[in-house]
Amino acid sequence: MNPKRCAACKYLRRRCPKDCVFSPYFPPNDPQKFACVHRIYGAGNVSKMLQQLPDQTRAEAVESLCFEAKCRVDDPVYGCVGIIHLLKTQIQKTQNELAKTQAEIAVSQTKLSQTQNSDFM
Amino acid sequence: MSSSGNPSSSGGGGPCGACKFLRRKCVAGCIFAPYFDSEQGAAHFAAVHKVFGASNVSKLLQHVPEHKRPDAVVSICFEAQARLRDPIYGCVSHIVSLQQQVVSLQTELSYLQAHLATLELPQPQPPQVPVSSSGSLQALSITDLPSISPSVYDLSSIFEPVMSSTWAMQQQPRPSDHLFGVPSSSNIGGGGELQALAREFIHGGQMPAQPSPGTSGSASTVIKRE
C-alpha cells in the first residue's frame, strides 16, 4: 500500500493500494486533475479505460482525458468539440485570406510584367 | 411498436434508445428520450455509456439548458465515438491535426503577404510579417484553453471536410494570449440546422479522420501542464 495516497484515492477516500491504476498519473499534489476527470467520466470508467491500454500509453491517455474533461467542464454544451469547430473556422478564414493574397499577388505580378514590357518598347 | 416522432414513453411508445440499452423502464420525462430514439439511439447511447456513463451524462444534461441539450448530446456522442476509435487520444488527435493545419496555413499566409508587400512597394523593403490575429503559435497547452462560451455552434462544420466553403462565421480576433486568437463566442446556427445535424450524426454521419499524432511527444506537446 502506498504510504502517500494518490489524488484519486484521496478524492475517493479509500486506501491507495500498491498497484493502484491511478497513482502514476494522479499525484497527490494535483487534486483538481482527478476531480475534473471523475466529474465527467467517473472513476470506474477511467479505471476501465486505463486497464485496457498498454502501460506505456496510459500517461498520454490520462492527459487527453484530462484535457477533454476540462473542456467539458468549461463548456458543458460543446466540450472540446467547440475547440474543433473554432479551429476549423480559423482554417477556413486563413484559406480565404490565402486565396485573396494569391489573387493579389497574381494581379501585382501581371501589372509588374506589363510595366516592364512597356519599358522595353 | 415503432415509435415515430416523440420516442418518449409518455406517449405510449416503446422505451427510448437509452432505456432500451439500460434495460430499464423508460419513464415519462426521461432525460434521454428526446435525443436517443429507440432504433439507432441505443447504439449511440452504448458508446456514450461506455465512455461517460449514463449517470454522468444525465447529470451533464441536467445542468444544461433544455434548448442546448441537443447540441450537448451531439458533442457528447462525438467525443464518445472518438474515444472509442482512439482510446489513447480521443478527439485530441483531431485537435492536434487541425492545430498543425492552422500553423501551416498561417505560415504560408505570412510568407505570401510578405511577398505581396515586396511586389507592391517600389523599393525593396524588409518583409514585414504581419502580426497574425491568431497570436501565439505555441503548442496547445491545457493552461491556454480558451474560454469558449458560444451561444450556438453550427455543429455541421465539425462533420464536414475542412475545405467546406459554407461557413459564414465572422470572427473577432482575441487580443489575449489565447492560443489561436480563438473567438470566445459566436452566434451562428439555429435549432433547425442543429437538429438536422443531430439526425445526420445519429443516422451514420461522417466522423472526421483522426490521424494519430504519431510519436508520443506530440500529445505531450499538445497537452502540457505548466
Tab-separated table of C-alpha atoms in Angstrom:
chain	number	residue	atom	x	y	z
A	1	MET	CA	0.000	0.000	0.000
A	2	ASN	CA	1.299	3.436	-0.881
A	3	PRO	CA	2.109	5.391	2.279
A	4	LYS	CA	1.032	8.506	0.465
A	5	ARG	CA	-2.292	8.220	-1.275
A	6	CYS	CA	-2.641	9.357	-4.859
A	7	ALA	CA	-5.045	12.161	-5.660
A	8	ALA	CA	-7.651	9.692	-6.881
A	9	CYS	CA	-7.682	7.600	-3.728
A	10	LYS	CA	-7.656	10.736	-1.615
A	11	TYR	CA	-10.661	12.024	-3.506
A	12	LEU	CA	-12.431	8.688	-3.284
A	13	ARG	CA	-11.497	8.413	0.392
A	14	ARG	CA	-10.068	4.987	0.117
A	15	ARG	CA	-6.771	3.257	0.676
A	16	CYS	CA	-4.285	3.536	-2.129
A	17	PRO	CA	-3.000	0.068	-2.992
A	18	LYS	CA	0.487	-0.550	-4.351
A	19	ASP	CA	-0.902	-1.422	-7.763
A	20	CYS	CA	-3.364	1.489	-7.874
A	21	VAL	CA	-4.115	2.164	-11.531
A	22	PHE	CA	-4.429	5.888	-10.882
A	23	SER	CA	-1.391	6.608	-8.745
A	24	PRO	CA	1.221	7.011	-11.524
A	25	TYR	CA	-0.914	9.640	-13.235
A	26	PHE	CA	-2.708	11.490	-10.473
A	27	PRO	CA	-0.109	12.687	-7.991
A	28	PRO	CA	-1.388	13.906	-4.630
A	29	ASN	CA	-0.193	17.448	-5.283
A	30	ASP	CA	-2.781	17.973	-8.046
A	31	PRO	CA	-6.212	17.050	-6.691
A	32	GLN	CA	-8.066	19.108	-9.294
A	33	LYS	CA	-6.862	16.911	-12.120
A	34	PHE	CA	-8.639	13.835	-10.841
A	35	ALA	CA	-11.652	15.788	-9.619
A	36	CYS	CA	-12.216	17.080	-13.135
A	37	VAL	CA	-11.829	13.676	-14.777
A	38	HIS	CA	-14.022	11.999	-12.181
A	39	ARG	CA	-16.731	14.582	-12.644
A	40	ILE	CA	-17.028	13.900	-16.357
A	41	TYR	CA	-16.103	10.253	-16.772
A	42	GLY	CA	-16.330	8.715	-13.344
A	43	ALA	CA	-13.557	6.827	-11.605
A	44	GLY	CA	-14.827	3.444	-12.721
A	45	ASN	CA	-14.864	4.361	-16.401
A	46	VAL	CA	-11.408	5.898	-16.228
A	47	SER	CA	-10.077	2.829	-14.470
A	48	LYS	CA	-11.592	0.538	-17.100
A	49	MET	CA	-10.221	2.654	-19.922
A	50	LEU	CA	-6.730	2.670	-18.451
A	51	GLN	CA	-6.742	-1.041	-17.753
A	52	GLN	CA	-7.498	-1.709	-21.405
A	53	LEU	CA	-4.425	0.208	-22.510
A	54	PRO	CA	-0.786	-0.834	-22.522
A	55	ASP	CA	1.224	0.726	-19.690
A	56	GLN	CA	3.312	2.892	-21.975
A	57	THR	CA	0.273	4.644	-23.445
A	58	ARG	CA	-1.590	5.329	-20.221
A	59	ALA	CA	0.093	8.623	-19.435
A	60	GLU	CA	-0.934	10.060	-22.799
A	61	ALA	CA	-4.442	8.708	-22.369
A	62	VAL	CA	-4.765	10.341	-18.960
A	63	GLU	CA	-3.585	13.665	-20.319
A	64	SER	CA	-6.064	13.556	-23.187
A	65	LEU	CA	-8.875	12.554	-20.826
A	66	CYS	CA	-7.971	15.444	-18.528
A	67	PHE	CA	-7.927	17.807	-21.459
A	68	GLU	CA	-11.339	16.716	-22.694
A	69	ALA	CA	-12.759	16.739	-19.190
A	70	LYS	CA	-11.549	20.266	-18.610
A	71	CYS	CA	-13.028	21.354	-21.926
A	72	ARG	CA	-16.329	19.822	-20.927
A	73	VAL	CA	-16.278	21.477	-17.515
A	74	ASP	CA	-15.523	24.829	-19.112
A	75	ASP	CA	-18.113	24.359	-21.832
A	76	PRO	CA	-20.777	21.848	-20.781
A	77	VAL	CA	-22.589	22.099	-24.103
A	78	TYR	CA	-19.802	21.659	-26.624
A	79	GLY	CA	-16.743	20.474	-24.693
A	80	CYS	CA	-13.703	20.123	-26.905
A	81	VAL	CA	-15.930	19.905	-29.953
A	82	GLY	CA	-16.132	23.658	-29.557
A	83	ILE	CA	-12.381	23.922	-29.986
A	84	ILE	CA	-12.529	21.721	-33.086
A	85	HIS	CA	-15.198	23.954	-34.530
A	86	LEU	CA	-13.228	27.099	-33.838
A	87	LEU	CA	-10.082	25.630	-35.340
A	88	LYS	CA	-11.963	24.667	-38.470
A	89	THR	CA	-13.332	28.170	-38.673
A	90	GLN	CA	-9.823	29.543	-38.276
A	91	ILE	CA	-8.619	27.262	-41.043
A	92	GLN	CA	-11.368	28.359	-43.383
A	93	LYS	CA	-10.699	32.017	-42.666
A	94	THR	CA	-6.986	31.577	-43.291
A	95	GLN	CA	-7.631	29.701	-46.512
A	96	ASN	CA	-9.846	32.538	-47.698
A	97	GLU	CA	-7.128	35.042	-46.885
A	98	LEU	CA	-4.584	32.883	-48.675
A	99	ALA	CA	-6.722	32.761	-51.777
A	100	LYS	CA	-7.206	36.516	-51.663
A	101	THR	CA	-3.494	37.140	-51.198
A	102	GLN	CA	-2.616	34.786	-54.038
A	103	ALA	CA	-5.023	36.666	-56.286
A	104	GLU	CA	-3.471	39.967	-55.269
A	105	ILE	CA	-0.017	38.588	-55.991
A	106	ALA	CA	-1.164	37.457	-59.424
A	107	VAL	CA	-2.550	40.927	-60.152
A	108	SER	CA	0.628	42.612	-58.932
A	109	GLN	CA	2.810	40.322	-60.973
A	110	THR	CA	0.720	40.978	-64.069
A	111	LYS	CA	0.974	44.724	-63.577
A	112	LEU	CA	4.693	44.427	-62.981
A	113	SER	CA	5.294	42.445	-66.145
A	114	GLN	CA	3.147	44.876	-68.147
A	115	THR	CA	5.174	47.767	-66.778
A	116	GLN	CA	8.422	46.011	-67.677
A	117	ASN	CA	7.131	45.257	-71.203
A	118	SER	CA	6.164	48.852	-71.803
A	119	ASP	CA	9.607	49.990	-70.599
A	120	PHE	CA	11.254	47.844	-73.230
A	121	MET	CA	9.207	49.404	-76.017
B	1	MET	CA	-44.377	-0.956	-31.838
B	2	SER	CA	-42.426	1.541	-33.838
B	3	SER	CA	-42.200	4.977	-32.405
B	4	SER	CA	-42.241	7.828	-34.789
B	5	GLY	CA	-41.890	11.377	-33.619
B	6	ASN	CA	-41.658	11.512	-29.877
B	7	PRO	CA	-39.812	8.437	-28.662
B	8	SER	CA	-40.695	9.137	-25.056
B	9	SER	CA	-42.685	6.515	-23.334
B	10	SER	CA	-45.039	9.174	-22.086
B	11	GLY	CA	-46.930	8.920	-25.364
B	12	GLY	CA	-47.310	5.184	-25.047
B	13	GLY	CA	-44.395	4.386	-27.342
B	14	GLY	CA	-41.544	1.993	-26.621
B	15	PRO	CA	-38.560	2.816	-24.482
B	16	CYS	CA	-36.022	5.299	-25.750
B	17	GLY	CA	-32.685	4.073	-27.020
B	18	ALA	CA	-31.001	4.774	-23.715
B	19	CYS	CA	-33.535	2.916	-21.603
B	20	LYS	CA	-33.560	0.125	-24.150
B	21	PHE	CA	-29.822	-0.207	-23.763
B	22	LEU	CA	-30.010	0.024	-19.996
B	23	ARG	CA	-32.923	-2.393	-19.950
B	24	ARG	CA	-34.966	-0.246	-17.715
B	25	LYS	CA	-38.376	1.292	-17.797
B	26	CYS	CA	-38.484	4.494	-19.773
B	27	VAL	CA	-40.366	6.872	-17.550
B	28	ALA	CA	-42.248	9.942	-18.606
B	29	GLY	CA	-39.815	12.815	-18.744
B	30	CYS	CA	-36.824	10.549	-19.318
B	31	ILE	CA	-33.934	12.922	-19.907
B	32	PHE	CA	-32.509	10.798	-22.696
B	33	ALA	CA	-35.709	10.117	-24.590
B	34	PRO	CA	-35.728	13.219	-26.817
B	35	TYR	CA	-32.202	12.501	-28.047
B	36	PHE	CA	-31.865	8.742	-28.321
B	37	ASP	CA	-34.582	7.130	-30.353
B	38	SER	CA	-35.487	3.528	-29.857
B	39	GLU	CA	-33.969	2.390	-33.142
B	40	GLN	CA	-30.456	3.707	-33.630
B	41	GLY	CA	-30.321	5.653	-30.425
B	42	ALA	CA	-29.392	2.550	-28.479
B	43	ALA	CA	-26.184	2.118	-30.480
B	44	HIS	CA	-25.204	5.723	-29.972
B	45	PHE	CA	-26.051	5.560	-26.323
B	46	ALA	CA	-23.921	2.448	-25.947
B	47	ALA	CA	-20.852	4.476	-26.914
B	48	VAL	CA	-21.803	7.321	-24.618
B	49	HIS	CA	-22.445	4.974	-21.743
B	50	LYS	CA	-19.184	3.159	-22.234
B	51	VAL	CA	-17.124	6.336	-22.114
B	52	PHE	CA	-19.038	8.646	-19.821
B	53	GLY	CA	-21.566	6.501	-18.017
B	54	ALA	CA	-25.312	7.022	-18.021
B	55	SER	CA	-25.479	8.819	-14.696
B	56	ASN	CA	-22.686	11.227	-15.617
B	57	VAL	CA	-24.376	12.081	-18.894
B	58	SER	CA	-27.665	12.529	-17.106
B	59	LYS	CA	-26.038	14.946	-14.665
B	60	LEU	CA	-24.341	16.791	-17.520
B	61	LEU	CA	-27.599	17.207	-19.380
B	62	GLN	CA	-29.450	18.326	-16.284
B	63	HIS	CA	-27.008	21.194	-15.921
B	64	VAL	CA	-27.514	22.295	-19.500
B	65	PRO	CA	-30.486	24.450	-20.514
B	66	GLU	CA	-33.059	22.408	-22.355
B	67	HIS	CA	-32.688	24.249	-25.633
B	68	LYS	CA	-28.957	23.475	-25.648
B	69	ARG	CA	-29.297	19.805	-24.861
B	70	PRO	CA	-29.444	18.587	-28.470
B	71	ASP	CA	-26.081	20.207	-29.123
B	72	ALA	CA	-24.690	18.809	-25.908
B	73	VAL	CA	-25.831	15.313	-26.842
B	74	VAL	CA	-24.314	15.580	-30.300
B	75	SER	CA	-20.981	16.728	-28.900
B	76	ILE	CA	-21.003	14.066	-26.193
B	77	CYS	CA	-21.728	11.388	-28.788
B	78	PHE	CA	-18.937	12.763	-30.955
B	79	GLU	CA	-16.428	12.621	-28.115
B	80	ALA	CA	-17.546	9.157	-27.083
B	81	GLN	CA	-17.183	7.828	-30.625
B	82	ALA	CA	-13.795	9.486	-30.960
B	83	ARG	CA	-12.617	7.968	-27.694
B	84	LEU	CA	-13.748	4.504	-28.717
B	85	ARG	CA	-11.958	4.841	-32.053
B	86	ASP	CA	-8.821	6.148	-30.429
B	87	PRO	CA	-8.691	5.079	-26.782
B	88	ILE	CA	-5.448	6.939	-26.168
B	89	TYR	CA	-6.084	10.365	-27.655
B	90	GLY	CA	-9.803	10.526	-28.338
B	91	CYS	CA	-10.630	13.659	-30.271
B	92	VAL	CA	-7.446	15.373	-29.087
B	93	SER	CA	-5.675	13.880	-32.083
B	94	HIS	CA	-8.123	15.706	-34.314
B	95	ILE	CA	-7.431	18.933	-32.452
B	96	VAL	CA	-3.686	18.428	-32.891
B	97	SER	CA	-4.132	17.822	-36.587
B	98	LEU	CA	-6.235	20.948	-37.023
B	99	GLN	CA	-3.799	22.963	-34.965
B	100	GLN	CA	-0.972	21.890	-37.238
B	101	GLN	CA	-3.031	22.893	-40.261
B	102	VAL	CA	-3.623	26.318	-38.770
B	103	VAL	CA	0.071	26.826	-38.128
B	104	SER	CA	0.978	25.683	-41.606
B	105	LEU	CA	-1.601	27.894	-43.284
B	106	GLN	CA	-0.660	30.933	-41.251
B	107	THR	CA	2.988	30.446	-42.053
B	108	GLU	CA	2.145	30.251	-45.716
B	109	LEU	CA	-0.086	33.307	-45.436
B	110	SER	CA	2.626	35.321	-43.718
B	111	TYR	CA	5.075	34.392	-46.431
B	112	LEU	CA	2.697	35.352	-49.211
B	113	GLN	CA	1.770	38.625	-47.551
B	114	ALA	CA	5.434	39.499	-47.259
B	115	HIS	CA	5.920	38.592	-50.896
B	116	LEU	CA	2.956	40.756	-51.866
B	117	ALA	CA	4.417	43.646	-49.922
B	118	THR	CA	7.646	43.403	-51.906
B	119	LEU	CA	5.720	43.379	-55.173
B	120	GLU	CA	3.576	46.353	-54.331
B	121	LEU	CA	6.226	48.647	-52.990
B	122	PRO	CA	8.509	50.446	-55.429
B	123	GLN	CA	11.571	49.972	-53.260
B	124	PRO	CA	12.592	46.705	-51.726
B	125	GLN	CA	11.818	46.671	-48.061
B	126	PRO	CA	12.396	44.077	-45.460
B	127	PRO	CA	9.410	41.829	-45.488
B	128	GLN	CA	7.097	42.731	-42.690
B	129	VAL	CA	5.490	39.676	-41.380
B	130	PRO	CA	2.095	40.849	-40.246
B	131	VAL	CA	1.053	40.095	-36.748
B	132	SER	CA	-1.339	37.326	-37.191
B	133	SER	CA	-4.628	37.604	-35.469
B	134	SER	CA	-4.020	34.138	-34.230
B	135	GLY	CA	-1.499	35.327	-31.654
B	136	SER	CA	0.855	32.738	-30.334
B	137	LEU	CA	1.522	29.659	-32.359
B	138	GLN	CA	2.709	27.672	-29.457
B	139	ALA	CA	1.579	24.197	-28.903
B	140	LEU	CA	-1.753	23.788	-27.339
B	141	SER	CA	-1.403	23.744	-23.624
B	142	ILE	CA	-4.049	22.843	-21.188
B	143	THR	CA	-3.408	26.153	-19.440
B	144	ASP	CA	-4.054	28.041	-22.681
B	145	LEU	CA	-7.509	26.702	-23.217
B	146	PRO	CA	-9.709	29.465	-24.499
B	147	SER	CA	-12.812	30.223	-22.572
B	148	ILE	CA	-15.302	29.203	-25.139
B	149	SER	CA	-18.796	30.159	-24.337
B	150	PRO	CA	-20.602	30.409	-27.618
B	151	SER	CA	-24.315	30.779	-27.704
B	152	VAL	CA	-24.750	28.391	-30.578
B	153	TYR	CA	-22.382	26.489	-32.816
B	154	ASP	CA	-23.052	25.248	-36.263
B	155	LEU	CA	-22.005	21.696	-35.476
B	156	SER	CA	-22.394	20.684	-39.109
B	157	SER	CA	-18.924	22.082	-39.728
B	158	ILE	CA	-17.452	19.510	-37.357
B	159	PHE	CA	-18.573	16.759	-39.641
B	160	GLU	CA	-17.678	18.389	-42.951
B	161	PRO	CA	-14.314	18.374	-44.666
B	162	VAL	CA	-12.033	21.283	-43.925
B	163	MET	CA	-12.378	22.569	-47.480
B	164	SER	CA	-16.037	23.295	-46.996
B	165	SER	CA	-16.899	26.780	-48.096
B	166	THR	CA	-20.264	27.006	-46.438
B	167	TRP	CA	-19.146	28.746	-43.299
B	168	ALA	CA	-20.278	32.269	-42.785
B	169	MET	CA	-18.937	32.999	-39.345
B	170	GLN	CA	-17.488	36.374	-38.704
B	171	GLN	CA	-14.868	36.006	-36.035
B	172	GLN	CA	-13.389	38.661	-33.859
B	173	PRO	CA	-9.716	38.248	-33.042
B	174	ARG	CA	-8.992	37.805	-29.404
B	175	PRO	CA	-6.353	40.126	-28.061
B	176	SER	CA	-5.451	37.901	-25.141
B	177	ASP	CA	-2.701	35.349	-25.139
B	178	HIS	CA	-5.001	32.515	-26.098
B	179	LEU	CA	-3.587	30.037	-28.439
B	180	PHE	CA	-5.140	30.805	-31.765
B	181	GLY	CA	-6.900	34.059	-31.084
B	182	VAL	CA	-9.890	31.851	-30.881
B	183	PRO	CA	-13.003	33.921	-30.531
B	184	SER	CA	-14.878	33.465	-27.346
B	185	SER	CA	-18.327	33.473	-28.700
B	186	SER	CA	-20.326	33.141	-31.816
B	187	ASN	CA	-23.958	33.325	-32.645
B	188	ILE	CA	-24.434	31.169	-35.621
B	189	GLY	CA	-26.801	28.471	-36.453
B	190	GLY	CA	-30.287	27.705	-35.484
B	191	GLY	CA	-32.199	24.930	-33.959
B	192	GLY	CA	-33.249	23.547	-37.329
B	193	GLU	CA	-29.669	23.164	-38.568
B	194	LEU	CA	-28.552	21.509	-35.394
B	195	GLN	CA	-31.465	19.133	-35.330
B	196	ALA	CA	-30.610	18.186	-38.911
B	197	LEU	CA	-27.040	17.670	-37.830
B	198	ALA	CA	-28.116	15.526	-34.918
B	199	ARG	CA	-30.198	13.400	-37.253
B	200	GLU	CA	-27.295	13.156	-39.701
B	201	PHE	CA	-24.928	12.119	-36.967
B	202	ILE	CA	-27.280	9.618	-35.494
B	203	HIS	CA	-28.026	8.109	-38.880
B	204	GLY	CA	-24.376	7.459	-39.643
B	205	GLY	CA	-22.936	10.924	-40.110
B	206	GLN	CA	-19.270	11.234	-41.005
B	207	MET	CA	-16.631	11.221	-38.364
B	208	PRO	CA	-13.644	13.295	-39.325
B	209	ALA	CA	-10.484	11.364	-39.972
B	210	GLN	CA	-8.345	11.449	-36.900
B	211	PRO	CA	-4.754	10.841	-37.756
B	212	SER	CA	-2.764	9.529	-34.904
B	213	PRO	CA	-0.341	12.102	-33.540
B	214	GLY	CA	2.344	9.592	-34.264
B	215	THR	CA	5.087	9.976	-31.738
B	216	SER	CA	4.293	10.080	-28.105
B	217	GLY	CA	5.771	13.523	-27.990
B	218	SER	CA	3.011	15.115	-29.984
B	219	ALA	CA	0.299	14.645	-27.423
B	220	SER	CA	2.769	15.692	-24.785
B	221	THR	CA	3.300	18.791	-26.850
B	222	VAL	CA	-0.405	19.271	-27.143
B	223	ILE	CA	-1.253	18.663	-23.587
B	224	LYS	CA	1.329	20.133	-21.401
B	225	ARG	CA	0.794	21.132	-17.861
B	226	GLU	CA	2.831	24.003	-16.638
